[in-house]
Amino acid sequence: KMVTYLSFRADVLAIDVEGAQCREFLRYAFANNVDRLRLPGKALYSCMLAEDGGVLDDLIVYYMAEDFFRVIVNAGTADGDLAWLEALRVKKAPGISLTPRRDLAMIAVQGPNARARLWAALPELREASEPLGVFYGASVPTTFGDTFIARTGYTGEDGYELLVPAARSAQTWGRLAAAGVRPCGLGARDTLRLEAGMNLYGQDMNESVTPLESGLAWTVDLKSPRDFVGKAALLEQAAATSTGAGPRAMLGLVLPPKGGVLRAHQVVHTAHGDGEITS
């Protein structure tokens, strides 16, 4: 795979959550348990659910300090995510603040040579990024403003994601290109995501599909006494089936030779019932 980097929308991709009640609020807002986050910069992958258990979005939340968490959401659902979280905030934690970071843009550098190419392009980031563990992020002061660098890629490859001041995103892109990083569109990125077997919001799960049905049960904490939005619906769904996975299940699909071309929404007929291709 080539070293790649991707450009995302620069508006409302990151949401900063600040205040004394941050942890309590996010424990209720997300299906995964933010109590697992204790070290600064540590990240957690989670779904954000509706009351009926449907997936509103999948996201990554970073623990920066006890009164400061950063949430990275899907750009296409960001406005709806922000509205949903704001409604929960008013109801559950009016003392905290939610700040959409419309001033930041994200560039992801992914691939087997991503780290070396990033350091060649932006040597000022090496000291902070080289010791960064997988699924960690850190804020780095630079000459062009504070940069948030994370190692939580969504391609199955190693690499970094940069949240840079939007006004400097084109210059950052240019420096990466000059260091030999090759541009990659979202469609090409999607082939890597699919090879790694990673879910994509809007295809493999959405508001009508729960994490139990879409292979994301591992991201849901149903064992602790903590309550969260959608928990009651998931417990009811799990109890209704012998497998505890709900009425539907996501499975891998292998195409035999000369089997045609698999496409989203095609019906698949099996001895165990019919299904539909998602990704």
PDB file of C-alpha atoms in Angstrom:
ATOM      1  CA  LYS A   1       0.000   0.000   0.000  1.00  0.00           C
ATOM      2  CA  MET A   2       1.250   3.481  -0.755  1.00  0.00           C
ATOM      3  CA  VAL A   3       1.805   6.073   1.922  1.00  0.00           C
ATOM      4  CA  THR A   4      -1.319   8.190   1.726  1.00  0.00           C
ATOM      5  CA  TYR A   5      -2.919  11.189   3.298  1.00  0.00           C
ATOM      6  CA  LEU A   6      -6.520  12.262   3.236  1.00  0.00           C
ATOM      7  CA  SER A   7      -8.214  15.621   3.576  1.00  0.00           C
ATOM      8  CA  PHE A   8     -11.459  15.959   5.529  1.00  0.00           C
ATOM      9  CA  ARG A   9     -13.886  18.796   6.069  1.00  0.00           C
ATOM     10  CA  ALA A  10     -12.516  21.560   8.246  1.00  0.00           C
ATOM     11  CA  ASP A  11     -15.759  22.307  10.077  1.00  0.00           C
ATOM     12  CA  VAL A  12     -17.045  20.544  13.194  1.00  0.00           C
ATOM     13  CA  LEU A  13     -14.902  17.446  13.043  1.00  0.00           C
ATOM     14  CA  ALA A  14     -13.572  17.869  16.574  1.00  0.00           C
ATOM     15  CA  ILE A  15     -15.752  18.720  19.569  1.00  0.00           C
ATOM     16  CA  ASP A  16     -14.026  19.768  22.788  1.00  0.00           C
ATOM     17  CA  VAL A  17     -15.825  18.828  26.007  1.00  0.00           C
ATOM     18  CA  GLU A  18     -14.700  20.834  29.022  1.00  0.00           C
ATOM     19  CA  GLY A  19     -15.794  21.153  32.629  1.00  0.00           C
ATOM     20  CA  ALA A  20     -15.800  19.323  35.946  1.00  0.00           C
ATOM     21  CA  GLN A  21     -18.595  16.956  34.872  1.00  0.00           C
ATOM     22  CA  CYS A  22     -16.958  15.825  31.604  1.00  0.00           C
ATOM     23  CA  ARG A  23     -16.358  12.209  32.562  1.00  0.00           C
ATOM     24  CA  GLU A  24     -19.794  11.734  34.098  1.00  0.00           C
ATOM     25  CA  PHE A  25     -21.436  13.229  31.026  1.00  0.00           C
ATOM     26  CA  LEU A  26     -19.506  11.085  28.522  1.00  0.00           C
ATOM     27  CA  ARG A  27     -20.121   7.939  30.576  1.00  0.00           C
ATOM     28  CA  TYR A  28     -23.808   8.501  29.834  1.00  0.00           C
ATOM     29  CA  ALA A  29     -23.466   9.756  26.256  1.00  0.00           C
ATOM     30  CA  PHE A  30     -21.360   6.909  24.792  1.00  0.00           C
ATOM     31  CA  ALA A  31     -21.855   3.138  24.697  1.00  0.00           C
ATOM     32  CA  ASN A  32     -18.207   2.404  25.472  1.00  0.00           C
ATOM     33  CA  ASN A  33     -17.001   3.337  28.939  1.00  0.00           C
ATOM     34  CA  VAL A  34     -14.736   6.398  29.181  1.00  0.00           C
ATOM     35  CA  ASP A  35     -13.698   5.200  32.645  1.00  0.00           C
ATOM     36  CA  ARG A  36     -11.110   3.178  30.715  1.00  0.00           C
ATOM     37  CA  LEU A  37      -9.385   6.451  29.890  1.00  0.00           C
ATOM     38  CA  ARG A  38      -6.962   7.393  32.659  1.00  0.00           C
ATOM     39  CA  LEU A  39      -3.699   8.367  30.923  1.00  0.00           C
ATOM     40  CA  PRO A  40      -3.456  11.750  29.150  1.00  0.00           C
ATOM     41  CA  GLY A  41      -3.887  11.369  25.402  1.00  0.00           C
ATOM     42  CA  LYS A  42      -5.421   7.889  25.585  1.00  0.00           C
ATOM     43  CA  ALA A  43      -8.202   7.305  23.044  1.00  0.00           C
ATOM     44  CA  LEU A  44     -11.328   5.140  23.028  1.00  0.00           C
ATOM     45  CA  TYR A  45     -13.474   4.050  20.079  1.00  0.00           C
ATOM     46  CA  SER A  46     -17.216   4.106  20.744  1.00  0.00           C
ATOM     47  CA  CYS A  47     -20.665   4.318  19.249  1.00  0.00           C
ATOM     48  CA  MET A  48     -23.103   7.055  20.179  1.00  0.00           C
ATOM     49  CA  LEU A  49     -26.597   5.614  20.325  1.00  0.00           C
ATOM     50  CA  ALA A  50     -30.187   6.707  20.145  1.00  0.00           C
ATOM     51  CA  GLU A  51     -32.574   5.596  22.891  1.00  0.00           C
ATOM     52  CA  ASP A  52     -33.645   2.596  20.757  1.00  0.00           C
ATOM     53  CA  GLY A  53     -30.036   1.430  20.397  1.00  0.00           C
ATOM     54  CA  GLY A  54     -29.553   2.612  16.811  1.00  0.00           C
ATOM     55  CA  VAL A  55     -26.107   3.990  15.988  1.00  0.00           C
ATOM     56  CA  LEU A  56     -26.097   7.768  15.544  1.00  0.00           C
ATOM     57  CA  ASP A  57     -22.358   7.782  14.861  1.00  0.00           C
ATOM     58  CA  ASP A  58     -19.108   6.040  15.675  1.00  0.00           C
ATOM     59  CA  LEU A  59     -16.368   8.241  17.073  1.00  0.00           C
ATOM     60  CA  ILE A  60     -13.091   8.465  18.964  1.00  0.00           C
ATOM     61  CA  VAL A  61     -12.812  10.241  22.287  1.00  0.00           C
ATOM     62  CA  TYR A  62      -9.478  11.381  23.746  1.00  0.00           C
ATOM     63  CA  TYR A  63      -8.814  11.981  27.426  1.00  0.00           C
ATOM     64  CA  MET A  64      -6.673  15.102  27.725  1.00  0.00           C
ATOM     65  CA  ALA A  65      -7.377  16.011  31.363  1.00  0.00           C
ATOM     66  CA  GLU A  66     -10.097  15.323  33.905  1.00  0.00           C
ATOM     67  CA  ASP A  67     -11.873  18.488  32.784  1.00  0.00           C
ATOM     68  CA  PHE A  68     -11.045  18.216  29.059  1.00  0.00           C
ATOM     69  CA  PHE A  69     -11.935  15.497  26.538  1.00  0.00           C
ATOM     70  CA  ARG A  70     -11.743  15.793  22.754  1.00  0.00           C
ATOM     71  CA  VAL A  71     -14.242  13.925  20.550  1.00  0.00           C
ATOM     72  CA  ILE A  72     -13.528  13.234  16.867  1.00  0.00           C
ATOM     73  CA  VAL A  73     -16.714  12.507  14.916  1.00  0.00           C
ATOM     74  CA  ASN A  74     -17.541  11.741  11.304  1.00  0.00           C
ATOM     75  CA  ALA A  75     -17.592  14.942   9.265  1.00  0.00           C
ATOM     76  CA  GLY A  76     -20.828  13.989   7.493  1.00  0.00           C
ATOM     77  CA  THR A  77     -22.729  13.542  10.764  1.00  0.00           C
ATOM     78  CA  ALA A  78     -20.940  16.227  12.782  1.00  0.00           C
ATOM     79  CA  ASP A  79     -23.737  18.786  12.886  1.00  0.00           C
ATOM     80  CA  GLY A  80     -26.276  16.190  14.032  1.00  0.00           C
ATOM     81  CA  ASP A  81     -23.817  14.787  16.574  1.00  0.00           C
ATOM     82  CA  LEU A  82     -23.248  18.233  18.030  1.00  0.00           C
ATOM     83  CA  ALA A  83     -26.989  18.890  18.311  1.00  0.00           C
ATOM     84  CA  TRP A  84     -27.543  15.515  19.993  1.00  0.00           C
ATOM     85  CA  LEU A  85     -24.731  16.059  22.497  1.00  0.00           C
ATOM     86  CA  GLU A  86     -25.925  19.584  23.214  1.00  0.00           C
ATOM     87  CA  ALA A  87     -29.414  18.287  24.030  1.00  0.00           C
ATOM     88  CA  LEU A  88     -27.892  15.711  26.400  1.00  0.00           C
ATOM     89  CA  ARG A  89     -25.678  18.384  27.953  1.00  0.00           C
ATOM     90  CA  VAL A  90     -28.639  20.611  28.759  1.00  0.00           C
ATOM     91  CA  LYS A  91     -30.412  17.678  30.395  1.00  0.00           C
ATOM     92  CA  LYS A  92     -27.521  15.956  32.172  1.00  0.00           C
ATOM     93  CA  ALA A  93     -24.568  18.321  32.603  1.00  0.00           C
ATOM     94  CA  PRO A  94     -25.394  22.008  32.135  1.00  0.00           C
ATOM     95  CA  GLY A  95     -22.119  22.949  33.799  1.00  0.00           C
ATOM     96  CA  ILE A  96     -19.890  21.672  30.974  1.00  0.00           C
ATOM     97  CA  SER A  97     -19.218  23.271  27.589  1.00  0.00           C
ATOM     98  CA  LEU A  98     -19.160  21.791  24.081  1.00  0.00           C
ATOM     99  CA  THR A  99     -16.952  23.628  21.605  1.00  0.00           C
ATOM    100  CA  PRO A 100     -17.052  22.671  17.913  1.00  0.00           C
ATOM    101  CA  ARG A 101     -13.568  23.270  16.537  1.00  0.00           C
ATOM    102  CA  ARG A 102     -14.467  24.869  13.233  1.00  0.00           C
ATOM    103  CA  ASP A 103     -10.971  26.336  13.120  1.00  0.00           C
ATOM    104  CA  LEU A 104      -9.266  22.966  12.619  1.00  0.00           C
ATOM    105  CA  ALA A 105      -8.740  20.709   9.607  1.00  0.00           C
ATOM    106  CA  MET A 106      -7.723  17.054   9.652  1.00  0.00           C
ATOM    107  CA  ILE A 107      -5.096  15.420   7.446  1.00  0.00           C
ATOM    108  CA  ALA A 108      -4.372  11.709   7.873  1.00  0.00           C
ATOM    109  CA  VAL A 109      -1.006  10.230   6.899  1.00  0.00           C
ATOM    110  CA  GLN A 110      -1.285   6.454   6.625  1.00  0.00           C
ATOM    111  CA  GLY A 111       0.850   3.603   5.326  1.00  0.00           C
ATOM    112  CA  PRO A 112       3.995   1.561   6.042  1.00  0.00           C
ATOM    113  CA  ASN A 113       6.289   4.586   5.584  1.00  0.00           C
ATOM    114  CA  ALA A 114       3.920   7.179   7.022  1.00  0.00           C
ATOM    115  CA  ARG A 115       5.874   7.991  10.162  1.00  0.00           C
ATOM    116  CA  ALA A 116       9.193   8.577   8.400  1.00  0.00           C
ATOM    117  CA  ARG A 117       7.558  10.702   5.694  1.00  0.00           C
ATOM    118  CA  LEU A 118       5.724  12.794   8.268  1.00  0.00           C
ATOM    119  CA  TRP A 119       8.921  13.494  10.175  1.00  0.00           C
ATOM    120  CA  ALA A 120      10.667  14.449   6.931  1.00  0.00           C
ATOM    121  CA  ALA A 121       7.885  16.890   6.081  1.00  0.00           C
ATOM    122  CA  LEU A 122       7.269  18.250   9.590  1.00  0.00           C
ATOM    123  CA  PRO A 123      10.381  17.590  11.700  1.00  0.00           C
ATOM    124  CA  GLU A 124       9.042  19.793  14.488  1.00  0.00           C
ATOM    125  CA  LEU A 125       6.431  17.078  15.216  1.00  0.00           C
ATOM    126  CA  ARG A 126       8.899  14.199  15.600  1.00  0.00           C
ATOM    127  CA  GLU A 127       9.788  14.662  19.270  1.00  0.00           C
ATOM    128  CA  ALA A 128       6.145  14.477  20.365  1.00  0.00           C
ATOM    129  CA  SER A 129       4.946  11.880  17.857  1.00  0.00           C
ATOM    130  CA  GLU A 130       7.761   9.314  17.880  1.00  0.00           C
ATOM    131  CA  PRO A 131       7.004   7.950  21.379  1.00  0.00           C
ATOM    132  CA  LEU A 132       3.231   8.191  20.834  1.00  0.00           C
ATOM    133  CA  GLY A 133       1.591   4.812  21.402  1.00  0.00           C
ATOM    134  CA  VAL A 134      -1.148   3.338  19.230  1.00  0.00           C
ATOM    135  CA  PHE A 135      -4.517   4.871  20.138  1.00  0.00           C
ATOM    136  CA  TYR A 136      -2.983   7.919  21.768  1.00  0.00           C
ATOM    137  CA  GLY A 137      -2.992  11.606  20.845  1.00  0.00           C
ATOM    138  CA  ALA A 138      -1.075  14.683  21.960  1.00  0.00           C
ATOM    139  CA  SER A 139      -1.177  18.450  21.531  1.00  0.00           C
ATOM    140  CA  VAL A 140       2.029  19.915  20.109  1.00  0.00           C
ATOM    141  CA  PRO A 141       2.841  23.644  20.001  1.00  0.00           C
ATOM    142  CA  THR A 142       4.344  24.589  16.625  1.00  0.00           C
ATOM    143  CA  THR A 143       5.350  27.732  14.798  1.00  0.00           C
ATOM    144  CA  PHE A 144       2.021  27.657  12.942  1.00  0.00           C
ATOM    145  CA  GLY A 145      -0.193  27.087  15.972  1.00  0.00           C
ATOM    146  CA  ASP A 146      -1.141  24.199  18.215  1.00  0.00           C
ATOM    147  CA  THR A 147      -1.378  20.889  16.371  1.00  0.00           C
ATOM    148  CA  PHE A 148      -3.097  17.781  17.676  1.00  0.00           C
ATOM    149  CA  ILE A 149      -1.421  14.591  16.476  1.00  0.00           C
ATOM    150  CA  ALA A 150      -2.983  11.163  16.975  1.00  0.00           C
ATOM    151  CA  ARG A 151      -2.187   7.557  16.102  1.00  0.00           C
ATOM    152  CA  THR A 152      -5.668   6.094  15.701  1.00  0.00           C
ATOM    153  CA  GLY A 153      -5.871   5.524  11.941  1.00  0.00           C
ATOM    154  CA  TYR A 154      -8.869   3.983  10.242  1.00  0.00           C
ATOM    155  CA  THR A 155      -7.213   2.204   7.321  1.00  0.00           C
ATOM    156  CA  GLY A 156      -5.655  -0.819   9.008  1.00  0.00           C
ATOM    157  CA  GLU A 157      -2.257   0.823   8.483  1.00  0.00           C
ATOM    158  CA  ASP A 158      -0.052   2.700  10.919  1.00  0.00           C
ATOM    159  CA  GLY A 159       0.327   6.440  10.658  1.00  0.00           C
ATOM    160  CA  TYR A 160      -0.854   9.706  12.127  1.00  0.00           C
ATOM    161  CA  GLU A 161      -3.782  12.061  11.979  1.00  0.00           C
ATOM    162  CA  LEU A 162      -3.085  15.775  12.218  1.00  0.00           C
ATOM    163  CA  LEU A 163      -5.537  18.379  13.419  1.00  0.00           C
ATOM    164  CA  VAL A 164      -3.983  21.629  12.228  1.00  0.00           C
ATOM    165  CA  PRO A 165      -5.245  25.211  12.063  1.00  0.00           C
ATOM    166  CA  ALA A 166      -7.474  25.266   8.997  1.00  0.00           C
ATOM    167  CA  ALA A 167      -5.687  28.328   7.639  1.00  0.00           C
ATOM    168  CA  ARG A 168      -2.467  26.288   7.527  1.00  0.00           C
ATOM    169  CA  SER A 169      -3.918  23.063   6.121  1.00  0.00           C
ATOM    170  CA  ALA A 170      -2.950  23.781   2.492  1.00  0.00           C
ATOM    171  CA  GLN A 171       0.628  24.586   3.512  1.00  0.00           C
ATOM    172  CA  THR A 172       0.811  21.406   5.614  1.00  0.00           C
ATOM    173  CA  TRP A 173      -0.549  19.397   2.660  1.00  0.00           C
ATOM    174  CA  GLY A 174       2.130  20.910   0.425  1.00  0.00           C
ATOM    175  CA  ARG A 175       4.955  20.027   2.792  1.00  0.00           C
ATOM    176  CA  LEU A 176       3.744  16.437   2.998  1.00  0.00           C
ATOM    177  CA  ALA A 177       3.506  16.189  -0.792  1.00  0.00           C
ATOM    178  CA  ALA A 178       7.030  17.587  -1.143  1.00  0.00           C
ATOM    179  CA  ALA A 179       8.272  14.851   1.223  1.00  0.00           C
ATOM    180  CA  GLY A 180       6.850  12.153  -1.058  1.00  0.00           C
ATOM    181  CA  VAL A 181       3.489  11.536   0.567  1.00  0.00           C
ATOM    182  CA  ARG A 182       1.012  10.710  -2.206  1.00  0.00           C
ATOM    183  CA  PRO A 183      -2.554  12.069  -2.235  1.00  0.00           C
ATOM    184  CA  CYS A 184      -5.298   9.493  -1.770  1.00  0.00           C
ATOM    185  CA  GLY A 185      -9.013  10.020  -2.194  1.00  0.00           C
ATOM    186  CA  LEU A 186     -11.668   8.791   0.191  1.00  0.00           C
ATOM    187  CA  GLY A 187     -12.705   6.033  -2.217  1.00  0.00           C
ATOM    188  CA  ALA A 188      -9.176   4.610  -2.252  1.00  0.00           C
ATOM    189  CA  ARG A 189      -9.000   4.948   1.520  1.00  0.00           C
ATOM    190  CA  ASP A 190     -12.216   2.950   1.709  1.00  0.00           C
ATOM    191  CA  THR A 191     -10.575  -0.075   0.049  1.00  0.00           C
ATOM    192  CA  LEU A 192      -8.022  -0.154   2.898  1.00  0.00           C
ATOM    193  CA  ARG A 193     -10.770   0.171   5.490  1.00  0.00           C
ATOM    194  CA  LEU A 194     -12.627  -2.728   3.903  1.00  0.00           C
ATOM    195  CA  GLU A 195      -9.516  -4.932   3.746  1.00  0.00           C
ATOM    196  CA  ALA A 196      -9.073  -4.388   7.470  1.00  0.00           C
ATOM    197  CA  GLY A 197     -12.707  -5.335   8.131  1.00  0.00           C
ATOM    198  CA  MET A 198     -13.587  -2.011   9.737  1.00  0.00           C
ATOM    199  CA  ASN A 199     -17.151  -0.730   9.839  1.00  0.00           C
ATOM    200  CA  LEU A 200     -18.209   2.377   7.971  1.00  0.00           C
ATOM    201  CA  TYR A 201     -20.999   4.540   9.308  1.00  0.00           C
ATOM    202  CA  GLY A 202     -23.901   4.843   6.885  1.00  0.00           C
ATOM    203  CA  GLN A 203     -23.178   1.472   5.279  1.00  0.00           C
ATOM    204  CA  ASP A 204     -22.528  -1.102   7.998  1.00  0.00           C
ATOM    205  CA  MET A 205     -24.450   0.657  10.736  1.00  0.00           C
ATOM    206  CA  ASN A 206     -26.814   3.580  11.081  1.00  0.00           C
ATOM    207  CA  GLU A 207     -29.775   4.696  13.164  1.00  0.00           C
ATOM    208  CA  SER A 208     -31.701   1.528  12.234  1.00  0.00           C
ATOM    209  CA  VAL A 209     -28.885  -0.876  13.203  1.00  0.00           C
ATOM    210  CA  THR A 210     -27.527  -1.521  16.699  1.00  0.00           C
ATOM    211  CA  PRO A 211     -23.910  -2.312  17.623  1.00  0.00           C
ATOM    212  CA  LEU A 212     -24.969  -5.861  18.545  1.00  0.00           C
ATOM    213  CA  GLU A 213     -26.109  -6.451  14.963  1.00  0.00           C
ATOM    214  CA  SER A 214     -23.168  -4.799  13.227  1.00  0.00           C
ATOM    215  CA  GLY A 215     -20.221  -6.571  14.800  1.00  0.00           C
ATOM    216  CA  LEU A 216     -19.545  -3.784  17.292  1.00  0.00           C
ATOM    217  CA  ALA A 217     -20.610  -5.495  20.510  1.00  0.00           C
ATOM    218  CA  TRP A 218     -16.982  -5.260  21.640  1.00  0.00           C
ATOM    219  CA  THR A 219     -17.373  -1.475  21.812  1.00  0.00           C
ATOM    220  CA  VAL A 220     -20.362  -1.653  24.161  1.00  0.00           C
ATOM    221  CA  ASP A 221     -20.029  -1.952  27.938  1.00  0.00           C
ATOM    222  CA  LEU A 222     -23.145  -3.755  29.149  1.00  0.00           C
ATOM    223  CA  LYS A 223     -21.562  -5.339  32.229  1.00  0.00           C
ATOM    224  CA  SER A 224     -20.901  -2.340  34.437  1.00  0.00           C
ATOM    225  CA  PRO A 225     -23.770  -0.745  36.386  1.00  0.00           C
ATOM    226  CA  ARG A 226     -23.216   2.473  34.422  1.00  0.00           C
ATOM    227  CA  ASP A 227     -26.264   3.672  32.500  1.00  0.00           C
ATOM    228  CA  PHE A 228     -25.931   5.120  29.013  1.00  0.00           C
ATOM    229  CA  VAL A 229     -28.208   6.174  26.200  1.00  0.00           C
ATOM    230  CA  GLY A 230     -29.555   3.073  24.459  1.00  0.00           C
ATOM    231  CA  LYS A 231     -28.479   0.571  27.119  1.00  0.00           C
ATOM    232  CA  ALA A 232     -31.988  -0.614  27.998  1.00  0.00           C
ATOM    233  CA  ALA A 233     -32.770  -1.265  24.327  1.00  0.00           C
ATOM    234  CA  LEU A 234     -29.544  -3.245  23.837  1.00  0.00           C
ATOM    235  CA  LEU A 235     -30.192  -5.372  26.921  1.00  0.00           C
ATOM    236  CA  GLU A 236     -33.683  -6.133  25.647  1.00  0.00           C
ATOM    237  CA  GLN A 237     -32.343  -7.015  22.198  1.00  0.00           C
ATOM    238  CA  ALA A 238     -29.639  -9.264  23.622  1.00  0.00           C
ATOM    239  CA  ALA A 239     -32.125 -11.085  25.843  1.00  0.00           C
ATOM    240  CA  ALA A 240     -34.495 -11.750  22.942  1.00  0.00           C
ATOM    241  CA  THR A 241     -32.066 -14.059  21.088  1.00  0.00           C
ATOM    242  CA  SER A 242     -30.065 -17.117  22.118  1.00  0.00           C
ATOM    243  CA  THR A 243     -26.856 -15.589  20.760  1.00  0.00           C
ATOM    244  CA  GLY A 244     -27.347 -12.250  22.484  1.00  0.00           C
ATOM    245  CA  ALA A 245     -26.572 -10.520  19.195  1.00  0.00           C
ATOM    246  CA  GLY A 246     -30.001  -9.398  18.072  1.00  0.00           C
ATOM    247  CA  PRO A 247     -32.140 -10.522  15.118  1.00  0.00           C
ATOM    248  CA  ARG A 248     -29.420  -9.815  12.534  1.00  0.00           C
ATOM    249  CA  ALA A 249     -25.697 -10.463  12.382  1.00  0.00           C
ATOM    250  CA  MET A 250     -22.909  -9.087  10.234  1.00  0.00           C
ATOM    251  CA  LEU A 251     -20.765 -11.718   8.516  1.00  0.00           C
ATOM    252  CA  GLY A 252     -17.820 -11.688   6.155  1.00  0.00           C
ATOM    253  CA  LEU A 253     -18.652 -12.487   2.530  1.00  0.00           C
ATOM    254  CA  VAL A 254     -16.269 -14.293   0.164  1.00  0.00           C
ATOM    255  CA  LEU A 255     -16.791 -14.104  -3.592  1.00  0.00           C
ATOM    256  CA  PRO A 256     -15.905 -17.333  -5.463  1.00  0.00           C
ATOM    257  CA  PRO A 257     -14.072 -17.163  -8.795  1.00  0.00           C
ATOM    258  CA  LYS A 258     -16.218 -15.896 -11.638  1.00  0.00           C
ATOM    259  CA  GLY A 259     -18.889 -14.893  -9.164  1.00  0.00           C
ATOM    260  CA  GLY A 260     -19.577 -11.463 -10.585  1.00  0.00           C
ATOM    261  CA  VAL A 261     -19.139  -8.161  -8.748  1.00  0.00           C
ATOM    262  CA  LEU A 262     -20.348  -7.583  -5.199  1.00  0.00           C
ATOM    263  CA  ARG A 263     -22.192  -4.309  -4.685  1.00  0.00           C
ATOM    264  CA  ALA A 264     -23.820  -2.609  -1.739  1.00  0.00           C
ATOM    265  CA  HIS A 265     -27.507  -3.455  -1.194  1.00  0.00           C
ATOM    266  CA  GLN A 266     -27.381  -6.665  -3.244  1.00  0.00           C
ATOM    267  CA  VAL A 267     -29.472  -9.449  -1.717  1.00  0.00           C
ATOM    268  CA  VAL A 268     -27.592 -12.562  -0.620  1.00  0.00           C
ATOM    269  CA  HIS A 269     -29.525 -15.853  -0.426  1.00  0.00           C
ATOM    270  CA  THR A 270     -28.334 -18.510   2.041  1.00  0.00           C
ATOM    271  CA  ALA A 271     -29.680 -21.645   3.691  1.00  0.00           C
ATOM    272  CA  HIS A 272     -29.965 -19.639   6.910  1.00  0.00           C
ATOM    273  CA  GLY A 273     -31.971 -16.803   5.414  1.00  0.00           C
ATOM    274  CA  ASP A 274     -31.498 -13.830   3.152  1.00  0.00           C
ATOM    275  CA  GLY A 275     -29.205 -10.901   3.794  1.00  0.00           C
ATOM    276  CA  GLU A 276     -27.979  -7.716   2.171  1.00  0.00           C
ATOM    277  CA  ILE A 277     -24.480  -6.568   1.327  1.00  0.00           C
ATOM    278  CA  THR A 278     -23.465  -3.498   3.317  1.00  0.00           C
ATOM    279  CA  SER A 279     -19.823  -2.785   2.377  1.00  0.00           C
TER     280      SER A 279
END
